[in-house]
Structures are given as structure tokens and as C-alpha cells.
Short mmCIF file of C-alpha atoms and ligand atoms in Angstrom, two decimals:
data_model
loop_
_atom_site.label_atom_id
_atom_site.label_comp_id
_atom_site.label_asym_id
_atom_site.label_seq_id
_atom_site.Cartn_x
_atom_site.Cartn_y
_atom_site.Cartn_z
CA MET A 4 124.01 89.25 130.67
CA LYS A 5 124.40 92.26 132.94
CA ASN A 6 123.54 90.47 136.15
CA GLU A 7 125.65 87.45 135.48
CA LYS A 8 128.32 87.11 138.15
CA ILE A 9 131.60 88.23 136.70
CA PRO A 10 134.30 85.56 136.99
CA TYR A 11 137.65 86.16 138.68
CA LYS A 12 139.27 85.89 135.28
CA ILE A 13 137.64 86.84 132.02
CA TYR A 14 139.28 84.97 129.17
CA LEU A 15 138.43 85.35 125.54
CA ASN A 16 138.61 82.31 123.34
CA GLU A 17 140.93 82.23 120.36
CA ASN A 18 138.38 83.32 117.81
CA GLU A 19 137.43 86.34 119.93
CA MET A 20 140.98 87.68 119.73
CA PRO A 21 141.44 90.78 117.56
CA ASN A 22 142.34 90.29 113.88
CA ALA A 23 143.53 93.85 113.44
CA TRP A 24 145.45 96.40 115.49
CA TYR A 25 143.72 99.75 116.03
CA ASN A 26 145.55 102.94 115.12
CA LEU A 27 144.34 105.61 117.53
CA ARG A 28 145.80 108.40 115.41
CA ALA A 29 143.16 107.82 112.73
CA ASP A 30 140.50 109.28 115.08
CA MET A 31 142.55 112.24 116.31
CA LYS A 32 141.50 115.54 114.73
CA GLN A 33 144.75 117.19 115.75
CA LYS A 34 147.40 114.59 114.84
CA PRO A 35 150.61 114.06 116.78
CA ALA A 36 153.45 116.24 115.52
CA PRO A 37 155.69 114.57 112.91
CA LEU A 38 159.24 113.34 113.56
CA LEU A 39 161.74 115.90 112.29
CA ASN A 40 165.07 115.45 110.60
CA PRO A 41 167.54 116.93 113.12
CA GLY A 42 169.60 118.51 110.31
CA THR A 43 166.93 120.16 108.19
CA LEU A 44 164.07 120.34 110.77
CA GLU A 45 161.78 119.04 107.99
CA PRO A 46 159.38 116.12 108.66
CA MET A 47 161.19 112.80 108.22
CA LYS A 48 160.34 111.03 105.00
CA ALA A 49 160.04 107.27 104.62
CA GLU A 50 163.21 107.15 102.45
CA GLU A 51 165.23 108.88 105.17
CA LEU A 52 164.15 106.33 107.76
CA ALA A 53 164.70 103.28 105.54
CA GLY A 54 168.38 102.83 106.41
CA VAL A 55 167.53 102.49 110.10
CA PHE A 56 164.05 100.92 110.34
CA CYS A 57 162.15 98.14 108.52
CA GLU A 58 160.00 99.25 105.59
CA GLU A 59 156.59 98.07 106.81
CA LEU A 60 157.25 99.48 110.26
CA ILE A 61 158.04 102.87 108.73
CA ARG A 62 154.73 102.74 106.89
CA GLN A 63 152.92 102.06 110.16
CA GLU A 64 154.93 104.76 111.89
CA LEU A 65 153.97 107.48 109.44
CA ASP A 66 150.32 106.50 108.83
CA ASN A 67 147.98 108.81 110.77
CA ASP A 68 144.86 107.86 108.83
CA THR A 69 144.37 104.10 108.56
CA ALA A 70 142.28 102.99 111.55
CA TYR A 71 142.92 99.24 111.35
CA PHE A 72 145.98 97.21 110.35
CA GLU A 73 145.33 93.52 109.84
CA ILE A 74 147.46 91.36 112.12
CA PRO A 75 149.29 88.88 109.84
CA GLU A 76 148.39 85.25 110.49
CA GLU A 77 151.97 84.34 111.53
CA ILE A 78 151.80 86.94 114.31
CA ARG A 79 148.31 85.87 115.36
CA ASN A 80 149.59 82.31 115.66
CA PHE A 81 152.41 83.41 117.92
CA TYR A 82 149.99 85.55 119.98
CA LYS A 83 147.92 82.39 120.53
CA MET A 84 150.80 80.77 122.44
CA TYR A 85 150.44 83.30 125.27
CA ARG A 86 147.32 85.32 124.53
CA PRO A 87 144.62 86.25 125.16
CA SER A 88 145.99 87.52 128.46
CA PRO A 89 143.56 87.34 131.37
CA LEU A 90 141.47 90.29 132.54
CA VAL A 91 141.24 89.71 136.28
CA ARG A 92 138.54 91.03 138.57
CA ALA A 93 140.44 91.95 141.75
CA TYR A 94 137.78 90.70 144.13
CA CYS A 95 140.32 90.04 146.88
CA LEU A 96 141.80 93.51 146.62
CA GLU A 97 138.34 95.12 146.64
CA GLU A 98 137.43 93.22 149.77
CA LYS A 99 140.64 94.09 151.55
CA LEU A 100 140.28 97.76 150.68
CA ASP A 101 136.62 97.59 151.68
CA THR A 102 135.77 99.71 148.64
CA PRO A 103 132.56 99.89 146.63
CA ALA A 104 134.75 100.27 143.51
CA HIS A 105 135.03 97.42 141.01
CA ILE A 106 138.68 96.82 140.09
CA TYR A 107 139.97 94.93 137.05
CA TYR A 108 143.50 94.44 135.79
CA LYS A 109 144.82 93.18 132.50
CA PHE A 110 147.83 90.96 133.20
CA GLU A 111 150.58 90.90 130.57
CA GLY A 112 153.21 89.02 132.61
CA ASN A 113 152.21 85.47 131.61
CA ASN A 114 154.97 84.86 129.08
CA THR A 115 158.65 84.07 129.48
CA SER A 116 159.76 87.61 128.74
CA GLY A 117 157.52 88.66 131.61
CA SER A 118 155.95 91.74 130.09
CA HIS A 119 153.77 93.23 127.35
CA LYS A 120 156.84 94.00 125.23
CA LEU A 121 156.53 90.66 123.43
CA ASN A 122 153.37 91.96 121.67
CA SER A 123 155.44 94.40 119.64
CA ALA A 124 158.68 92.38 119.54
CA ILE A 125 157.00 89.60 117.57
CA ALA A 126 155.48 92.06 115.10
CA GLN A 127 158.78 93.86 114.54
CA ALA A 128 160.68 90.58 114.07
CA TYR A 129 158.03 89.37 111.61
CA TYR A 130 158.34 92.43 109.38
CA ALA A 131 162.15 92.29 109.51
CA LYS A 132 162.05 88.64 108.40
CA LYS A 133 159.51 89.42 105.68
CA GLN A 134 161.82 92.10 104.30
CA GLY A 135 164.50 89.43 103.99
CA LEU A 136 166.81 90.89 106.64
CA LYS A 137 169.45 88.87 108.45
CA GLY A 138 168.90 90.43 111.83
CA VAL A 139 168.08 93.36 114.06
CA THR A 140 169.90 95.41 116.67
CA THR A 141 168.52 97.08 119.75
CA GLU A 142 169.36 98.36 123.22
CA THR A 143 167.99 97.23 126.50
CA GLY A 144 168.17 98.88 129.89
CA ALA A 145 166.41 96.77 132.50
CA GLY A 146 166.31 93.87 130.06
CA GLN A 147 162.61 93.28 129.35
CA TRP A 148 162.70 94.54 125.80
CA GLY A 149 165.90 92.65 124.95
CA THR A 150 164.37 89.46 126.32
CA ALA A 151 161.14 89.88 124.36
CA LEU A 152 163.04 90.63 121.18
CA SER A 153 165.33 87.58 121.57
CA MET A 154 162.28 85.34 121.88
CA ALA A 155 160.68 86.89 118.81
CA CYS A 156 163.87 86.68 116.72
CA SER A 157 164.50 83.03 117.59
CA TYR A 158 160.92 82.21 116.52
CA PHE A 159 161.49 83.70 113.07
CA GLY A 160 165.16 82.68 112.76
CA LEU A 161 166.62 86.19 112.84
CA ASP A 162 169.92 87.26 114.36
CA CYS A 163 169.42 89.50 117.40
CA ARG A 164 172.13 91.83 118.73
CA VAL A 165 171.39 93.49 122.02
CA TYR A 166 173.41 96.32 123.55
CA MET A 167 172.70 96.14 127.23
CA VAL A 168 173.52 99.06 129.55
CA LYS A 169 176.69 97.87 131.31
CA CYS A 170 175.51 98.25 134.93
CA SER A 171 172.39 96.32 134.10
CA TYR A 172 174.46 93.63 132.28
CA GLU A 173 176.43 93.14 135.46
CA GLN A 174 173.55 93.43 137.91
CA LYS A 175 171.06 91.29 136.01
CA PRO A 176 172.97 88.20 134.85
CA PHE A 177 169.73 86.20 134.71
CA ARG A 178 168.13 88.51 132.18
CA ARG A 179 171.29 88.23 130.08
CA GLU A 180 171.18 84.43 130.17
CA VAL A 181 167.54 84.31 129.16
CA MET A 182 168.44 86.36 126.08
CA ARG A 183 171.36 84.04 125.29
CA THR A 184 169.10 81.01 125.73
CA TYR A 185 167.07 82.42 122.86
CA GLY A 186 170.24 82.86 120.80
CA ALA A 187 170.75 86.62 121.07
CA SER A 188 174.20 88.11 121.34
CA VAL A 189 174.37 90.49 124.33
CA THR A 190 177.07 93.14 124.50
CA PRO A 191 177.62 95.39 127.50
CA SER A 192 177.41 99.02 126.41
CA PRO A 193 179.52 101.05 125.93
CA SER A 194 181.56 98.51 123.97
CA THR A 195 184.58 98.53 121.68
CA GLU A 196 182.44 97.16 118.83
CA THR A 197 181.27 100.56 117.63
CA GLU A 198 182.87 103.89 116.94
CA VAL A 199 180.57 105.71 119.30
CA GLY A 200 181.23 103.11 122.04
CA ARG A 201 185.01 103.43 121.63
CA LYS A 202 184.74 107.21 121.78
CA ILE A 203 182.68 107.14 124.96
CA LEU A 204 185.06 104.64 126.56
CA ALA A 205 188.06 106.79 125.69
CA GLU A 206 186.41 109.78 127.36
CA HIS A 207 184.87 107.94 130.32
CA PRO A 208 186.77 104.64 130.83
CA ASN A 209 184.84 103.77 134.01
CA THR A 210 181.33 104.55 132.79
CA THR A 211 178.61 102.02 133.59
CA GLY A 212 176.69 103.07 130.48
CA SER A 213 173.31 104.64 129.79
CA LEU A 214 170.31 103.93 127.64
CA GLY A 215 171.19 106.85 125.38
CA CYS A 216 174.63 105.44 124.71
CA ALA A 217 173.29 101.93 124.06
CA ILE A 218 170.78 103.33 121.53
CA SER A 219 173.57 105.11 119.69
CA GLU A 220 175.60 101.87 119.52
CA ALA A 221 172.66 99.80 118.32
CA VAL A 222 171.78 102.34 115.60
CA GLU A 223 175.41 102.53 114.43
CA LYS A 224 175.65 98.74 114.27
CA ALA A 225 172.42 98.49 112.26
CA VAL A 226 173.30 101.13 109.67
CA SER A 227 176.84 99.81 109.23
CA SER A 228 175.91 96.09 108.87
CA ASP A 229 174.45 94.65 105.68
CA GLY A 230 170.95 93.21 106.15
CA TYR A 231 170.39 94.67 109.62
CA ARG A 232 167.92 97.24 110.96
CA TYR A 233 167.34 98.82 114.33
CA VAL A 234 164.20 98.18 116.38
CA LEU A 235 162.79 99.96 119.44
CA GLY A 236 160.45 98.68 122.17
CA SER A 237 158.47 101.75 123.16
CA VAL A 238 157.72 105.44 122.38
CA LEU A 239 157.17 105.03 118.62
CA ASN A 240 153.70 105.05 117.02
CA GLN A 241 154.23 101.56 115.55
CA VAL A 242 154.80 100.16 119.05
CA LEU A 243 151.58 101.74 120.35
CA LEU A 244 149.79 100.26 117.35
CA HIS A 245 150.97 96.70 118.16
CA GLN A 246 150.17 97.15 121.83
CA SER A 247 146.57 98.02 120.97
CA VAL A 248 146.02 94.25 121.23
CA ILE A 249 145.97 94.81 125.03
CA GLY A 250 143.15 97.35 124.87
CA LEU A 251 141.15 95.51 122.20
CA GLU A 252 141.14 92.33 124.29
CA THR A 253 140.29 94.29 127.43
CA LYS A 254 137.35 95.95 125.75
CA ALA A 255 136.09 92.69 124.23
CA ALA A 256 136.24 91.00 127.64
CA LEU A 257 134.40 93.83 129.40
CA ASP A 258 131.79 94.02 126.62
CA LYS A 259 131.00 90.33 127.20
CA TYR A 260 129.61 91.27 130.61
CA GLY A 261 128.30 94.72 129.73
CA VAL A 262 130.89 96.45 131.90
CA LYS A 263 131.81 100.08 131.14
CA PRO A 264 134.91 101.35 132.91
CA ASP A 265 134.92 104.81 134.52
CA ILE A 266 138.65 105.08 135.05
CA ILE A 267 141.49 103.49 133.03
CA ILE A 268 144.97 103.60 134.56
CA GLY A 269 148.36 102.64 133.20
CA CYS A 270 152.01 103.23 134.01
CA ALA A 271 153.90 105.39 131.55
CA GLY A 272 157.58 105.00 130.61
CA GLY A 273 157.66 105.64 126.88
CA GLY A 274 153.90 105.19 126.72
CA SER A 275 153.45 101.94 124.78
CA ASN A 276 151.45 99.81 127.23
CA LEU A 277 149.28 102.74 128.21
CA GLY A 278 148.74 103.76 124.59
CA GLY A 279 147.78 100.17 123.80
CA LEU A 280 145.48 99.70 126.77
CA ILE A 281 143.53 102.89 126.21
CA ALA A 282 143.44 102.73 122.39
CA PRO A 283 139.85 101.56 121.75
CA PHE A 284 138.49 103.51 124.72
CA MET A 285 140.24 106.71 123.65
CA GLY A 286 138.91 106.03 120.15
CA GLU A 287 135.32 106.11 121.49
CA LYS A 288 136.14 109.25 123.41
CA LEU A 289 137.60 110.96 120.33
CA ARG A 290 134.53 109.99 118.26
CA GLY A 291 132.22 111.30 120.99
CA GLU A 292 130.67 107.87 121.67
CA ALA A 293 131.70 107.49 125.30
CA ASP A 294 133.69 109.19 128.02
CA TYR A 295 136.35 107.77 130.30
CA ARG A 296 138.86 109.17 132.75
CA ILE A 297 142.26 108.05 131.56
CA VAL A 298 145.23 108.34 133.90
CA ALA A 299 148.95 107.96 133.16
CA VAL A 300 151.11 107.17 136.19
CA GLU A 301 154.78 108.08 136.21
CA PRO A 302 157.59 108.10 138.77
CA ALA A 303 158.14 111.31 140.73
CA SER A 304 161.85 110.85 139.96
CA CYS A 305 161.26 110.95 136.17
CA PRO A 306 158.10 113.07 135.74
CA SER A 307 157.92 113.84 132.00
CA PHE A 308 154.15 114.46 131.80
CA THR A 309 153.67 116.25 135.09
CA ARG A 310 156.79 118.44 135.12
CA GLY A 311 158.15 118.28 131.57
CA VAL A 312 157.51 120.66 128.68
CA TYR A 313 155.75 119.92 125.38
CA ALA A 314 158.50 120.56 122.86
CA TYR A 315 160.63 119.00 120.15
CA ASP A 316 163.51 117.04 121.66
CA PHE A 317 165.98 114.27 120.87
CA CYS A 318 164.74 110.74 121.51
CA ASP A 319 168.18 109.59 122.65
CA THR A 320 171.03 111.02 124.68
CA GLY A 321 173.43 110.52 121.78
CA MET A 322 171.30 112.88 119.59
CA VAL A 323 171.44 110.61 116.55
CA CYS A 324 167.69 109.88 116.25
CA PRO A 325 165.00 112.16 114.75
CA LEU A 326 163.42 114.91 116.84
CA SER A 327 160.06 114.14 118.36
CA LYS A 328 157.52 116.60 119.82
CA MET A 329 156.64 115.27 123.23
CA TYR A 330 156.46 115.95 126.93
CA THR A 331 160.13 115.84 127.84
CA LEU A 332 162.57 116.54 130.66
CA GLY A 333 165.36 117.07 128.14
CA SER A 334 167.43 114.31 126.54
CA GLY A 335 170.30 114.88 129.00
CA PHE A 336 168.08 114.05 131.99
CA ILE A 337 168.90 110.79 133.79
CA PRO A 338 166.88 109.84 136.90
CA SER A 339 168.75 109.58 140.19
CA ALA A 340 170.86 106.43 140.60
CA ASN A 341 168.77 105.20 143.52
CA HIS A 342 165.61 105.13 141.40
CA ALA A 343 164.72 101.44 141.08
CA GLY A 344 161.23 101.56 139.66
CA GLY A 345 161.94 101.62 135.93
CA LEU A 346 160.11 104.05 133.58
CA ARG A 347 163.36 106.01 133.25
CA TYR A 348 162.81 107.53 129.80
CA HIS A 349 163.18 111.34 129.58
CA GLY A 350 160.38 111.75 127.01
CA MET A 351 157.02 110.26 126.11
CA SER A 352 155.15 108.91 123.07
CA SER A 353 154.21 111.79 120.77
CA THR A 354 150.66 110.42 120.41
CA LEU A 355 150.04 110.35 124.14
CA SER A 356 151.73 113.73 124.49
CA GLU A 357 149.29 115.29 122.03
CA LEU A 358 146.29 113.66 123.77
CA TYR A 359 147.51 114.92 127.14
CA HIS A 360 148.09 118.35 125.68
CA GLN A 361 144.49 118.40 124.43
CA GLY A 362 143.24 117.54 127.95
CA LEU A 363 141.95 114.11 126.90
CA MET A 364 143.92 112.31 129.58
CA GLU A 365 145.40 113.02 133.00
CA ALA A 366 148.75 112.24 134.59
CA VAL A 367 149.91 111.74 138.15
CA SER A 368 153.34 111.08 139.58
CA VAL A 369 154.04 108.76 142.50
CA LYS A 370 157.03 108.27 144.80
CA GLN A 371 158.93 105.00 144.57
CA THR A 372 158.58 104.02 148.25
CA GLU A 373 154.81 104.34 147.85
CA VAL A 374 155.04 102.28 144.63
CA PHE A 375 156.87 99.44 146.39
CA GLU A 376 154.40 99.58 149.30
CA ALA A 377 151.59 99.09 146.80
CA ALA A 378 153.56 96.32 145.03
CA GLU A 379 154.03 94.33 148.21
CA TYR A 380 150.44 94.91 149.34
CA PHE A 381 149.17 93.70 145.97
CA ALA A 382 151.47 90.65 145.91
CA ARG A 383 150.17 89.55 149.31
CA ILE A 384 146.51 89.98 148.35
CA GLU A 385 146.24 89.11 144.67
CA GLY A 386 149.15 86.66 144.57
CA ILE A 387 151.04 88.12 141.59
CA LEU A 388 154.48 89.58 142.25
CA PRO A 389 154.31 92.71 140.08
CA ALA A 390 157.07 94.48 138.15
CA PRO A 391 158.04 97.82 139.74
CA GLU A 392 156.88 99.59 136.54
CA SER A 393 153.43 97.99 136.73
CA SER A 394 153.23 98.89 140.42
CA HIS A 395 152.92 102.54 139.55
CA ALA A 396 149.51 101.73 138.11
CA ILE A 397 148.66 99.59 141.15
CA ARG A 398 149.45 102.54 143.40
CA ALA A 399 147.13 104.87 141.48
CA ALA A 400 144.36 102.25 141.23
CA ILE A 401 144.45 101.67 145.01
CA ASP A 402 144.37 105.43 145.62
CA GLU A 403 141.28 105.77 143.38
CA ALA A 404 139.55 102.83 145.08
CA VAL A 405 140.19 104.36 148.50
CA ARG A 406 138.67 107.64 147.29
CA CYS A 407 135.61 105.69 146.12
CA LYS A 408 135.25 104.37 149.65
CA GLU A 409 135.27 107.93 151.03
CA THR A 410 132.74 109.21 148.49
CA LYS A 411 130.72 105.94 148.46
CA GLU A 412 130.92 105.74 144.67
CA GLU A 413 130.71 102.41 142.88
CA LYS A 414 133.16 103.21 140.08
CA THR A 415 134.76 100.70 137.75
CA ILE A 416 138.53 100.93 137.58
CA VAL A 417 140.63 99.12 135.00
CA PHE A 418 144.42 99.13 135.17
CA GLY A 419 147.25 97.58 133.20
CA LEU A 420 149.47 95.09 135.07
CA THR A 421 152.27 95.05 132.56
CA GLY A 422 154.62 92.44 133.99
CA THR A 423 156.13 90.32 136.72
CA GLY A 424 158.88 91.41 139.09
CA TYR A 425 160.95 88.25 139.25
CA PHE A 426 164.02 89.93 137.81
CA ASP A 427 163.65 92.98 140.05
CA MET A 428 164.32 91.37 143.40
CA VAL A 429 167.34 93.63 143.99
CA ALA A 430 164.93 96.56 144.00
CA TYR A 431 162.55 94.71 146.32
CA GLU A 432 165.53 93.88 148.55
CA LYS A 433 166.42 97.57 148.83
CA PHE A 434 162.85 98.31 149.79
CA HIS A 435 162.75 95.55 152.40
CA ASN A 436 166.05 96.67 153.90
CA GLY A 437 164.80 100.25 154.21
CA GLU A 438 167.51 101.39 151.82
CA MET A 439 165.12 102.96 149.31
CA ASN A 440 164.37 106.64 149.34
CA ASP A 441 162.57 109.12 147.13
CA SER A 442 164.80 111.40 145.16
CA ILE A 443 162.71 113.92 143.31
CA PRO A 444 164.47 116.34 140.97
CA THR A 445 164.38 120.02 142.02
CA ASP A 446 162.99 122.73 139.72
CA GLU A 447 166.55 124.02 139.34
CA GLU A 448 167.84 120.63 138.11
CA LEU A 449 164.99 120.32 135.63
CA ALA A 450 165.63 123.86 134.36
CA VAL A 451 169.21 122.92 133.43
CA TYR A 452 168.11 120.12 131.06
CA ARG A 453 165.17 122.17 129.76
CA SER A 454 167.54 124.94 128.74
CA GLN A 455 169.41 122.37 126.56
CA LEU A 456 166.39 121.51 124.40
CA PRO A 457 167.02 121.95 120.66
CA ARG A 458 165.59 125.15 119.25
CA VAL A 459 162.89 124.39 116.73
CA GLU A 460 160.89 127.35 115.40
C1 PLP B 26 159.02 98.53 129.55
C2 PLP B 26 158.00 98.32 130.59
C3 PLP B 26 157.08 99.34 130.96
C4 PLP B 26 157.17 100.75 130.40
O1 PLP B 26 157.14 100.92 129.03
P1 PLP B 26 155.92 101.59 128.24
O2 PLP B 26 156.40 101.70 126.86
O3 PLP B 26 155.64 102.90 128.89
O4 PLP B 26 154.80 100.67 128.37
C5 PLP B 26 156.14 99.06 131.88
N1 PLP B 26 156.06 97.86 132.46
C6 PLP B 26 156.91 96.85 132.16
C7 PLP B 26 156.77 95.57 132.86
C8 PLP B 26 157.90 97.06 131.21
O5 PLP B 26 158.73 96.05 130.90
#
């Protein structure tokens, strides 16, 4: 087995796909801190969350002990339409870099939504349907999550209401039309449909919207409409659980050829793809069975791990959601307008935050011009046009491979290639025209938002 030549693409067959998601928290001795009720500062109870989220998803969210959750057959059947996703050996990239390192990437862009987000969207839509709901509401910034959710909702016959950040709604008409093709209603946010939207419009009539505002609108719509709940595409424990399908497939594919990675790299926005990719590997690490270097890559313009603080904060700018303990820049922080690389969230998954806090993983930040250089380099060599988000991981993987050349080490690097960049050509255009620069927040700017963190004793 060991000496068998590894193919360019390692596919699993259908019956090698995972039957259960893996819950990383079950193997953590020190668990992630609980969500807190912003009014009482007490841990959120299932009953308190029930008006906003679906029942089964709340159960998954709060369960720190069950290691495996069976993937319902209906979801497995949907997964089979676009999974298993390929694990690619980047032979061409290795050769071009002239590195002794072995590089693999797990490609999640082979579905119409174009990213890994569909893995959780289909699960969330399934549980909403099973609960007998009429529909779900959500927000979308760049549009990937809204697209994935529209696909999932149309499959199960659920209504899908997406609040899309207004500037994105105007700049990305194609994303919007994909969502409408799948039957979703897409509303530019802020809108006049909700109280919070009307209030924001009255105060700032020319605003182009923000993710925080769109979240507040989607939550208000869900709680005030009969038979609706709110769903979220990243950050939450349940989303990391569903995304563990990425890591489980990756590990199964590598195990087929007896390959043990040394370094596992993923981009980090809210942490869901990274949390999913590393899940089974981190599990082995937590149980003392193996050791891996695990690296989160974030934009220098939104550096929550590398320059944030580990503290309780609001998950949204509107301050309506529970408090989460995480690495955060402060809920008021918004990355500079010329940041085009995605991963704009001010905080981070509480599970990954706790693992990082314990020193079980590392984080690096990279500048966006260097990210787009890596994206273009990769597109020309490996053929895939990557999403800007995914290209953060490409940047870090190339840097590690170059270091291996210097030290003459034959390390195995695995990274997550979360999506395609077809809807991000405006960002690529900026890069090509030399109009992209690196705006990195100063310590003084970060201190302002840090000083506004809620006080939790
Ligand atoms: C949403 C998204 C990300 C970042 O989200 P995580 O929750 O951190 O994974 C990364 N890549 C792509 C393509 C995305 O759409």
C-alpha cells in the first residue's frame, strides 16, 4: 500500500463516505465556553434558543459530549450528488515550487453554490423541514451562504428568505439570480420589511448595509413569522459539526494510501471549514494518538486570532444574539472597504478559539495582495480558479512548501480549498488593475473596538 503511486485525485466511493459527523468537543478536556444570555449573563438554555433556532440544531449546538451524530439518510443522499469531494495531490504545484514537500488539497468548490457551505446548509434545511417549519431566514454577505441555503431549501421544499447586504446585492447580481433560480426571496438589507431595518434606514438613509444589520433583520423576521426559524452558515458549533464531513473524507482518503500529514492548513472566517477539516486530526491530537501542526490563516485586515482578544463578545453588530467567548476584534469592527478577500467576521468559532487558547493550533495572518498573488499563481498551475477566501490557505501552504525547500524536509501539507472564485472577478479585476492595496488596522483602531467589549465577570 505505502509504495503505491498516489493518484492526482483520491476519490472515495459512496460506501466509504462517513455515516456520522464527528463532534470535536467530545474529546476536549476543557470545553469551549457556553453561549451566554446577554441580559442575565447566564448560559443559554435550549428553551431560550427555541424561538430562534431549530430544535435538533440546538441540541447539536449544546452537546459537548456526544462524539458522533449519525448523518440522516436524506442528507447522505443529497451529499452523494456532489460528494465525496476530491482530495487532490498538487503534483504540478510541487514541481513548479521545486519543493520536497508533498502537497494535498481538499476541493469543496465542485457544486453549484461553489463552496463548502452546502454541507451545513443541507443539514440545517433538513432539520427545519423535519420540525414541520414553513421556512428559514438568514443573511448573506458575499452570497455563498445564501446560495447554498437556497439550494438546500428548494431540495426539501422550504421557503428561504435571504437578507443580502445591500452593496453586495448591487455588486453581485449573479449571486442574487442563482438564489432566485432556487426559489429564494432575496431582500437588500437594510430593508423596510423589518423594524430594525426601518430604524437603520431612518438614521442612515444612504447606508449600503452590513452583515451585522442583515443578521438583525433575519433574526427579527424569523421570530416574528409563524413557522420560521433563523439559520447561520458559520461560527456555531453545529456548523463545525456538519463540516466535519470534509475532514472525515480527507482522513479516509489519506488512510487509503498510508499518508500522515505533518501540517494541516485552512482559511478562517468564522471557522467552519477549518473546524471541519481538522476535526478528526484534532481528535487524535486531543486523545494523544498523533500530533499535527494545525494552522489557521486569516486576513491581515481582519485578524481576530492573531490580534484579537479572547473574551465574551456579541456575535452580531446589532447585539441581538447571545454572547460568545471567542477571539474577537469587537463586534463594532468592520474591515476596511478595500478589503476584497472575504473572511470579514469580527470573531471566531468558540471551539477553535478554545483550541487556539490551549496552544493546540497556530494562526497566521496574510496580506490581501499576497493572497491574490498566490491565487493567480495557483490558478495558472493547478487549473482551479480559487475563491479569495480559499486563497489565504493557498498562500500559507505555498509559504510552508518553500520553507521545506530551504530546510530540505519532505513534509506532507494538506490544505482546504473551500471554493471557486467565479463570483469574485471584481476582486480579481482590482488586483489585475493594480488597484488593490493592503489596509491593516492600527493598534489604536483595534483598541477602540476592544474597549467596547461587553463586560462579563
Ligand atoms: C464562507 C467561506 C469561507 C469562510 O467561512 P468559514 O466558516 O471560516 O469556513 C471560506 N471559503 C469560502 C469559499 C467561503 O464561502
